[in-house]
Amino acid sequence: MLKLGAIAFGGPAVHVAMLREETVRRRRWLPDGEFLDLFGAVSVLPGPSSTQLAIVLARRRAGWPGLLLGGVCFVLPAMVIVLALAWAYVRYGSTPTGGGVLYGVGPVVIAVVAVAVWELAGSALARHRERGRPAVVGMAAVGVAALAGYLAAVNVLVILAAAGLVVALAGNRRRLLRPGALLTVLPVGLLAAAVQARRQPGPSLPAVAAEFLKLGVVVFGSGYALLAFLRRDLVTGLGWLSAREVLDAVVAGQVTPGPLFTTATFLGYLLGGFPAAMVATAAIFLPSFVMVAALEPLIGRIRRSPWAGAALDGVTVAALGLMAGVAIDLGRTAIIDPLTAVIAVAALLVMLRWRPNPLWLVLAGAAAGIAHGLG
């Protein structure tokens, strides 16, 4: 998890792809089917879904110590890098953009995500082959609809909830009249959306902790949805920071590996130096550890339930559709000229032919980007 946290550039979809490559294909800690169940389950939780996936995978591998150690190690590299960028920002008034590195790494992570989406989709659809061709086609249609919804800017939580509900209803038509049956298909994360923040008097450490703890509970839709919440709370609501400072913090989170939620480290440093940075980081990630610890023992029971298991299938396929949508967005940003197109195609061919550790591809892409920048 420490290694993945240090090399996983590109956001949640890339993190999921690398987590799957490392834990399923290279180390064989668990089969694809179990990985898909875990992926679908954390997709409906608020907070950083890829970090939650890392936490639950570590829990499956090494118990409760694994949950804590794996999650901390996945977050730690990004936190340290973002903390250094925040120090440079405060001292010099600006922060490096990492443009050269991202120029070469961006096309590489597109290839990693594309391979992961293709193979995970195959595994997800294979579960339904015994039910016949209509079931496979129906699940594929759910994934395509989720992709279309993402590209049409439909709220991510709405897409996941709708997919889970549709598949649960389709798979349990005969059970619809049973009292309370529909309650089992409601995503558990929807309940957290009702949490409201109490306005604090100022950026004291308890106030910083309360604000970022709330953000860890209510932010749905991956780290990219965090910007809207940060602007609403820290700029408009509390007046702690300027809109430019919040934007610069998000940029720092984007150009570093690991979860985008380490933006909290940067913001905490701006609010109160190193102590506030540590408090903000711990507060925004704490709900993820708690929710995963509560959810993980229930996943087997969810899978065995006709209603909840079908909903989980729908959510998982929809989440793969969202991953595909994110890959398309990343592709538009990363593949900007013939050289980046060549890097992306070469990385894809290498992944399909030799399946190397993504670390080497990321390093090769970074070297190519730096060389291009120097040229």
GROMACS .gro file of C-alpha atoms in nm:
model
  375
    1MET     CA    1   0.000   0.000   0.000
    2LEU     CA    2   0.293   0.233   0.065
    3LYS     CA    3   0.427   0.165  -0.285
    4LEU     CA    4   0.086   0.213  -0.448
    5GLY     CA    5   0.029   0.534  -0.254
    6ALA     CA    6   0.358   0.664  -0.393
    7ILE     CA    7   0.300   0.584  -0.762
    8ALA     CA    8  -0.079   0.601  -0.815
    9PHE     CA    9  -0.110   0.924  -1.012
   10GLY     CA   10  -0.434   1.012  -1.189
   11GLY     CA   11  -0.720   0.986  -0.940
   12PRO     CA   12  -0.957   0.716  -0.808
   13ALA     CA   13  -1.000   0.518  -1.130
   14VAL     CA   14  -0.624   0.474  -1.159
   15HIS     CA   15  -0.599   0.375  -0.793
   16VAL     CA   16  -0.863   0.104  -0.841
   17ALA     CA   17  -0.685  -0.027  -1.150
   18MET     CA   18  -0.350  -0.043  -0.970
   19LEU     CA   19  -0.500  -0.198  -0.659
   20ARG     CA   20  -0.656  -0.468  -0.872
   21GLU     CA   21  -0.333  -0.529  -1.067
   22GLU     CA   22  -0.134  -0.564  -0.744
   23THR     CA   23  -0.374  -0.762  -0.524
   24VAL     CA   24  -0.557  -0.981  -0.778
   25ARG     CA   25  -0.316  -1.040  -1.064
   26ARG     CA   26   0.034  -1.009  -0.915
   27ARG     CA   27  -0.006  -1.122  -0.553
   28ARG     CA   28  -0.328  -1.326  -0.585
   29TRP     CA   29  -0.457  -1.215  -0.246
   30LEU     CA   30  -0.818  -1.259  -0.363
   31PRO     CA   31  -1.013  -1.353  -0.679
   32ASP     CA   32  -1.165  -1.099  -0.917
   33GLY     CA   33  -1.517  -1.177  -0.795
   34GLU     CA   34  -1.435  -1.086  -0.436
   35PHE     CA   35  -1.250  -0.774  -0.552
   36LEU     CA   36  -1.560  -0.668  -0.746
   37ASP     CA   37  -1.781  -0.715  -0.439
   38LEU     CA   38  -1.551  -0.496  -0.230
   39PHE     CA   39  -1.528  -0.239  -0.508
   40GLY     CA   40  -1.906  -0.219  -0.540
   41ALA     CA   41  -1.959  -0.198  -0.165
   42VAL     CA   42  -1.723   0.097  -0.109
   43SER     CA   43  -1.858   0.277  -0.417
   44VAL     CA   44  -2.176   0.373  -0.231
   45LEU     CA   45  -1.993   0.516   0.071
   46PRO     CA   46  -1.912   0.885   0.105
   47GLY     CA   47  -1.547   0.980   0.107
   48PRO     CA   48  -1.249   0.868  -0.104
   49SER     CA   49  -1.364   0.539  -0.254
   50SER     CA   50  -1.021   0.425  -0.376
   51THR     CA   51  -0.873   0.480  -0.029
   52GLN     CA   52  -1.162   0.284   0.120
   53LEU     CA   53  -1.093   0.005  -0.128
   54ALA     CA   54  -0.728   0.001  -0.019
   55ILE     CA   55  -0.839  -0.015   0.345
   56VAL     CA   56  -1.083  -0.303   0.293
   57LEU     CA   57  -0.831  -0.499   0.085
   58ALA     CA   58  -0.573  -0.460   0.360
   59ARG     CA   59  -0.835  -0.571   0.615
   60ARG     CA   60  -0.907  -0.885   0.413
   61ARG     CA   61  -0.538  -0.964   0.386
   62ALA     CA   62  -0.417  -0.891   0.740
   63GLY     CA   63  -0.714  -0.834   0.971
   64TRP     CA   64  -0.762  -0.525   1.184
   65PRO     CA   65  -0.389  -0.439   1.199
   66GLY     CA   66  -0.393  -0.455   0.819
   67LEU     CA   67  -0.690  -0.218   0.804
   68LEU     CA   68  -0.503   0.048   1.000
   69LEU     CA   69  -0.157  -0.006   0.853
   70GLY     CA   70  -0.271  -0.048   0.494
   71GLY     CA   71  -0.491   0.260   0.499
   72VAL     CA   72  -0.228   0.480   0.664
   73CYS     CA   73   0.043   0.362   0.424
   74PHE     CA   74  -0.177   0.430   0.121
   75VAL     CA   75  -0.236   0.789   0.236
   76LEU     CA   76   0.108   0.865   0.381
   77PRO     CA   77   0.315   0.931   0.062
   78ALA     CA   78   0.066   1.182  -0.078
   79MET     CA   79   0.032   1.351   0.262
   80VAL     CA   80   0.409   1.400   0.290
   81ILE     CA   81   0.440   1.536  -0.065
   82VAL     CA   82   0.142   1.769  -0.027
   83LEU     CA   83   0.278   1.892   0.307
   84ALA     CA   84   0.606   1.985   0.136
   85LEU     CA   85   0.415   2.165  -0.140
   86ALA     CA   86   0.213   2.356   0.121
   87TRP     CA   87   0.533   2.465   0.294
   88ALA     CA   88   0.674   2.587  -0.039
   89TYR     CA   89   0.345   2.764  -0.115
   90VAL     CA   90   0.345   2.954   0.214
   91ARG     CA   91   0.716   3.036   0.193
   92TYR     CA   92   0.743   3.129  -0.174
   93GLY     CA   93   0.385   3.206  -0.274
   94SER     CA   94   0.356   2.931  -0.536
   95THR     CA   95   0.383   2.557  -0.578
   96PRO     CA   96   0.530   2.337  -0.853
   97THR     CA   97   0.278   2.200  -1.100
   98GLY     CA   98   0.465   1.883  -1.190
   99GLY     CA   99   0.372   1.947  -1.553
  100GLY     CA  100   0.659   1.751  -1.705
  101VAL     CA  101   0.595   1.444  -1.493
  102LEU     CA  102   0.221   1.452  -1.555
  103TYR     CA  103   0.277   1.495  -1.930
  104GLY     CA  104   0.437   1.150  -1.947
  105VAL     CA  105   0.254   0.974  -1.665
  106GLY     CA  106  -0.097   1.074  -1.780
  107PRO     CA  107  -0.101   0.859  -2.098
  108VAL     CA  108   0.042   0.564  -1.904
  109VAL     CA  109  -0.234   0.564  -1.644
  110ILE     CA  110  -0.494   0.577  -1.921
  111ALA     CA  111  -0.361   0.242  -2.043
  112VAL     CA  112  -0.362   0.097  -1.690
  113VAL     CA  113  -0.724   0.201  -1.633
  114ALA     CA  114  -0.839   0.079  -1.975
  115VAL     CA  115  -0.701  -0.271  -1.915
  116ALA     CA  116  -0.851  -0.286  -1.566
  117VAL     CA  117  -1.198  -0.173  -1.681
  118TRP     CA  118  -1.200  -0.426  -1.965
  119GLU     CA  119  -1.096  -0.720  -1.748
  120LEU     CA  120  -1.315  -0.628  -1.450
  121ALA     CA  121  -1.614  -0.586  -1.681
  122GLY     CA  122  -1.548  -0.934  -1.821
  123SER     CA  123  -1.539  -1.079  -1.470
  124ALA     CA  124  -1.856  -0.896  -1.368
  125LEU     CA  125  -2.051  -1.015  -1.672
  126ALA     CA  126  -1.921  -1.372  -1.638
  127ARG     CA  127  -2.118  -1.402  -1.312
  128HIS     CA  128  -2.441  -1.374  -1.509
  129ARG     CA  129  -2.367  -1.610  -1.800
  130GLU     CA  130  -2.542  -1.898  -1.627
  131ARG     CA  131  -2.862  -1.692  -1.626
  132GLY     CA  132  -2.850  -1.668  -2.005
  133ARG     CA  133  -2.774  -1.410  -2.267
  134PRO     CA  134  -3.052  -1.166  -2.165
  135ALA     CA  135  -2.900  -1.131  -1.816
  136VAL     CA  136  -2.554  -1.058  -1.959
  137VAL     CA  137  -2.693  -0.807  -2.208
  138GLY     CA  138  -2.897  -0.642  -1.933
  139MET     CA  139  -2.595  -0.598  -1.705
  140ALA     CA  140  -2.388  -0.464  -1.994
  141ALA     CA  141  -2.668  -0.216  -2.065
  142VAL     CA  142  -2.654  -0.096  -1.705
  143GLY     CA  143  -2.282  -0.031  -1.739
  144VAL     CA  144  -2.328   0.155  -2.068
  145ALA     CA  145  -2.612   0.360  -1.916
  146ALA     CA  146  -2.388   0.451  -1.621
  147LEU     CA  147  -2.117   0.564  -1.864
  148ALA     CA  148  -2.371   0.773  -2.056
  149GLY     CA  149  -2.498   0.924  -1.732
  150TYR     CA  150  -2.146   1.016  -1.627
  151LEU     CA  151  -2.072   1.183  -1.962
  152ALA     CA  152  -2.403   1.371  -1.929
  153ALA     CA  153  -2.287   1.504  -1.587
  154VAL     CA  154  -2.550   1.316  -1.386
  155ASN     CA  155  -2.467   1.302  -1.014
  156VAL     CA  156  -2.249   0.998  -0.942
  157LEU     CA  157  -2.453   0.894  -0.639
  158VAL     CA  158  -2.774   0.905  -0.844
  159ILE     CA  159  -2.616   0.677  -1.107
  160LEU     CA  160  -2.504   0.422  -0.848
  161ALA     CA  161  -2.834   0.426  -0.662
  162ALA     CA  162  -3.038   0.393  -0.981
  163ALA     CA  163  -2.825   0.103  -1.106
  164GLY     CA  164  -2.855  -0.083  -0.778
  165LEU     CA  165  -3.231  -0.029  -0.766
  166VAL     CA  166  -3.292  -0.132  -1.128
  167VAL     CA  167  -3.090  -0.453  -1.104
  168ALA     CA  168  -3.243  -0.542  -0.767
  169LEU     CA  169  -3.596  -0.493  -0.901
  170ALA     CA  170  -3.522  -0.687  -1.220
  171GLY     CA  171  -3.371  -0.976  -1.031
  172ASN     CA  172  -3.639  -0.997  -0.763
  173ARG     CA  173  -3.964  -0.934  -0.946
  174ARG     CA  174  -4.143  -1.209  -0.753
  175ARG     CA  175  -4.041  -1.065  -0.416
  176LEU     CA  176  -4.168  -0.713  -0.477
  177LEU     CA  177  -4.481  -0.760  -0.268
  178ARG     CA  178  -4.297  -0.864   0.047
  179PRO     CA  179  -4.313  -0.596   0.318
  180GLY     CA  180  -3.998  -0.390   0.354
  181ALA     CA  181  -3.816  -0.562   0.070
  182LEU     CA  182  -3.721  -0.241  -0.107
  183LEU     CA  183  -3.539  -0.113   0.202
  184THR     CA  184  -3.256  -0.355   0.138
  185VAL     CA  185  -3.161  -0.192  -0.191
  186LEU     CA  186  -3.108   0.160  -0.058
  187PRO     CA  187  -2.737   0.247  -0.062
  188VAL     CA  188  -2.617   0.288   0.294
  189GLY     CA  189  -2.425   0.600   0.203
  190LEU     CA  190  -2.743   0.799   0.129
  191LEU     CA  191  -2.810   0.828   0.501
  192ALA     CA  192  -2.491   1.023   0.555
  193ALA     CA  193  -2.600   1.299   0.316
  194ALA     CA  194  -2.832   1.438   0.584
  195VAL     CA  195  -2.540   1.531   0.812
  196GLN     CA  196  -2.505   1.909   0.849
  197ALA     CA  197  -2.203   2.101   0.973
  198ARG     CA  198  -2.218   2.334   1.271
  199ARG     CA  199  -2.042   2.660   1.196
  200GLN     CA  200  -1.735   2.706   1.412
  201PRO     CA  201  -1.615   3.044   1.540
  202GLY     CA  202  -1.271   3.029   1.374
  203PRO     CA  203  -0.985   2.811   1.255
  204SER     CA  204  -0.887   2.665   1.591
  205LEU     CA  205  -0.772   2.303   1.587
  206PRO     CA  206  -1.112   2.175   1.712
  207ALA     CA  207  -1.284   2.384   1.443
  208VAL     CA  208  -1.053   2.248   1.174
  209ALA     CA  209  -1.113   1.894   1.299
  210ALA     CA  210  -1.493   1.941   1.298
  211GLU     CA  211  -1.500   2.086   0.946
  212PHE     CA  212  -1.283   1.820   0.784
  213LEU     CA  213  -1.451   1.540   0.978
  214LYS     CA  214  -1.781   1.659   0.831
  215LEU     CA  215  -1.633   1.668   0.481
  216GLY     CA  216  -1.515   1.308   0.523
  217VAL     CA  217  -1.874   1.206   0.596
  218VAL     CA  218  -2.075   1.405   0.341
  219VAL     CA  219  -1.861   1.429   0.025
  220PHE     CA  220  -1.990   1.183  -0.237
  221GLY     CA  221  -1.864   1.137  -0.590
  222SER     CA  222  -1.489   1.084  -0.531
  223GLY     CA  223  -1.232   1.347  -0.457
  224TYR     CA  224  -1.328   1.566  -0.752
  225ALA     CA  225  -1.656   1.656  -0.581
  226LEU     CA  226  -1.450   1.788  -0.290
  227LEU     CA  227  -1.380   2.121  -0.462
  228ALA     CA  228  -1.746   2.228  -0.454
  229PHE     CA  229  -1.772   2.151  -0.082
  230LEU     CA  230  -1.446   2.329  -0.004
  231ARG     CA  231  -1.552   2.644  -0.187
  232ARG     CA  232  -1.892   2.644  -0.018
  233ASP     CA  233  -1.757   2.588   0.333
  234LEU     CA  234  -1.406   2.734   0.359
  235VAL     CA  235  -1.455   3.030   0.124
  236THR     CA  236  -1.821   3.130   0.123
  237GLY     CA  237  -1.941   2.992   0.455
  238LEU     CA  238  -1.653   3.025   0.700
  239GLY     CA  239  -1.435   3.274   0.517
  240TRP     CA  240  -1.118   3.099   0.631
  241LEU     CA  241  -0.948   3.095   0.289
  242SER     CA  242  -0.972   3.263  -0.050
  243ALA     CA  243  -1.105   3.088  -0.358
  244ARG     CA  244  -0.753   3.101  -0.509
  245GLU     CA  245  -0.600   2.927  -0.207
  246VAL     CA  246  -0.857   2.648  -0.224
  247LEU     CA  247  -0.798   2.604  -0.597
  248ASP     CA  248  -0.420   2.592  -0.547
  249ALA     CA  249  -0.470   2.327  -0.276
  250VAL     CA  250  -0.677   2.112  -0.514
  251VAL     CA  251  -0.410   2.147  -0.783
  252ALA     CA  252  -0.148   2.030  -0.533
  253GLY     CA  253  -0.365   1.726  -0.460
  254GLN     CA  254  -0.405   1.652  -0.830
  255VAL     CA  255  -0.035   1.663  -0.925
  256THR     CA  256   0.066   1.422  -0.648
  257PRO     CA  257   0.004   1.047  -0.629
  258GLY     CA  258  -0.248   0.895  -0.391
  259PRO     CA  259  -0.592   1.019  -0.286
  260LEU     CA  260  -0.709   1.368  -0.381
  261PHE     CA  261  -0.845   1.403  -0.027
  262THR     CA  262  -0.489   1.484   0.085
  263THR     CA  263  -0.586   1.831  -0.034
  264ALA     CA  264  -0.693   1.855   0.331
  265THR     CA  265  -0.326   1.842   0.432
  266PHE     CA  266  -0.251   2.149   0.220
  267LEU     CA  267  -0.554   2.339   0.348
  268GLY     CA  268  -0.481   2.249   0.709
  269TYR     CA  269  -0.126   2.383   0.671
  270LEU     CA  270  -0.262   2.711   0.536
  271LEU     CA  271  -0.502   2.734   0.830
  272GLY     CA  272  -0.261   2.656   1.112
  273GLY     CA  273   0.072   2.512   1.005
  274PHE     CA  274   0.186   2.157   1.071
  275PRO     CA  275  -0.053   2.081   1.363
  276ALA     CA  276  -0.361   2.186   1.166
  277ALA     CA  277  -0.235   1.991   0.861
  278MET     CA  278  -0.215   1.672   1.068
  279VAL     CA  279  -0.555   1.735   1.228
  280ALA     CA  280  -0.726   1.807   0.894
  281THR     CA  281  -0.575   1.497   0.732
  282ALA     CA  282  -0.671   1.267   1.019
  283ALA     CA  283  -1.022   1.413   1.039
  284ILE     CA  284  -1.110   1.381   0.670
  285PHE     CA  285  -0.989   1.018   0.646
  286LEU     CA  286  -1.117   0.895   0.984
  287PRO     CA  287  -1.477   0.835   0.864
  288SER     CA  288  -1.346   0.608   0.586
  289PHE     CA  289  -1.171   0.381   0.836
  290VAL     CA  290  -1.482   0.368   1.055
  291MET     CA  291  -1.725   0.302   0.768
  292VAL     CA  292  -1.506   0.031   0.614
  293ALA     CA  293  -1.463  -0.136   0.954
  294ALA     CA  294  -1.841  -0.141   0.993
  295LEU     CA  295  -1.918  -0.250   0.637
  296GLU     CA  296  -1.655  -0.517   0.572
  297PRO     CA  297  -1.803  -0.789   0.798
  298LEU     CA  298  -2.142  -0.743   0.626
  299ILE     CA  299  -2.026  -0.786   0.266
  300GLY     CA  300  -2.064  -1.166   0.270
  301ARG     CA  301  -2.417  -1.131   0.408
  302ILE     CA  302  -2.498  -0.868   0.146
  303ARG     CA  303  -2.380  -1.099  -0.131
  304ARG     CA  304  -2.604  -1.385  -0.005
  305SER     CA  305  -2.915  -1.167   0.015
  306PRO     CA  306  -3.127  -1.184  -0.304
  307TRP     CA  307  -3.210  -0.815  -0.287
  308ALA     CA  308  -2.886  -0.668  -0.156
  309GLY     CA  309  -2.673  -0.903  -0.369
  310ALA     CA  310  -2.853  -0.796  -0.685
  311ALA     CA  311  -2.819  -0.430  -0.584
  312LEU     CA  312  -2.448  -0.485  -0.528
  313ASP     CA  313  -2.418  -0.632  -0.880
  314GLY     CA  314  -2.588  -0.325  -1.024
  315VAL     CA  315  -2.372  -0.084  -0.827
  316THR     CA  316  -2.055  -0.270  -0.929
  317VAL     CA  317  -2.136  -0.263  -1.301
  318ALA     CA  318  -2.233   0.105  -1.275
  319ALA     CA  319  -1.907   0.181  -1.095
  320LEU     CA  320  -1.719   0.019  -1.383
  321GLY     CA  321  -1.913   0.242  -1.622
  322LEU     CA  322  -1.806   0.542  -1.415
  323MET     CA  323  -1.444   0.422  -1.429
  324ALA     CA  324  -1.471   0.409  -1.807
  325GLY     CA  325  -1.612   0.763  -1.807
  326VAL     CA  326  -1.326   0.887  -1.590
  327ALA     CA  327  -1.079   0.718  -1.827
  328ILE     CA  328  -1.236   0.907  -2.119
  329ASP     CA  329  -1.206   1.236  -1.928
  330LEU     CA  330  -0.847   1.160  -1.836
  331GLY     CA  331  -0.775   1.071  -2.196
  332ARG     CA  332  -0.901   1.407  -2.317
  333THR     CA  333  -0.667   1.579  -2.074
  334ALA     CA  334  -0.364   1.353  -2.104
  335ILE     CA  335  -0.350   1.269  -2.476
  336ILE     CA  336  -0.289   1.610  -2.628
  337ASP     CA  337  -0.036   1.551  -2.908
  338PRO     CA  338   0.126   1.270  -3.112
  339LEU     CA  339   0.388   1.191  -2.846
  340THR     CA  340   0.134   1.139  -2.568
  341ALA     CA  341  -0.073   0.925  -2.804
  342VAL     CA  342   0.234   0.710  -2.876
  343ILE     CA  343   0.307   0.677  -2.502
  344ALA     CA  344  -0.052   0.568  -2.433
  345VAL     CA  345  -0.056   0.308  -2.712
  346ALA     CA  346   0.287   0.174  -2.616
  347ALA     CA  347   0.187   0.143  -2.251
  348LEU     CA  348  -0.135  -0.035  -2.350
  349LEU     CA  349   0.051  -0.285  -2.568
  350VAL     CA  350   0.310  -0.352  -2.296
  351MET     CA  351   0.036  -0.403  -2.037
  352LEU     CA  352  -0.150  -0.650  -2.257
  353ARG     CA  353   0.160  -0.841  -2.369
  354TRP     CA  354   0.383  -0.859  -2.061
  355ARG     CA  355   0.176  -0.731  -1.764
  356PRO     CA  356   0.469  -0.562  -1.588
  357ASN     CA  357   0.443  -0.392  -1.252
  358PRO     CA  358   0.276  -0.054  -1.327
  359LEU     CA  359   0.555   0.113  -1.127
  360TRP     CA  360   0.794   0.064  -1.419
  361LEU     CA  361   0.549   0.206  -1.669
  362VAL     CA  362   0.483   0.508  -1.447
  363LEU     CA  363   0.858   0.570  -1.406
  364ALA     CA  364   0.913   0.532  -1.782
  365GLY     CA  365   0.630   0.776  -1.851
  366ALA     CA  366   0.766   1.025  -1.598
  367ALA     CA  367   1.113   1.003  -1.758
  368ALA     CA  368   0.964   1.062  -2.102
  369GLY     CA  369   0.769   1.362  -1.972
  370ILE     CA  370   1.073   1.516  -1.804
  371ALA     CA  371   1.282   1.460  -2.118
  372HIS     CA  372   1.012   1.627  -2.325
  373GLY     CA  373   1.004   1.924  -2.088
  374LEU     CA  374   1.382   1.965  -2.100
  375GLY     CA  375   1.378   1.942  -2.480
   0.00000   0.00000   0.00000
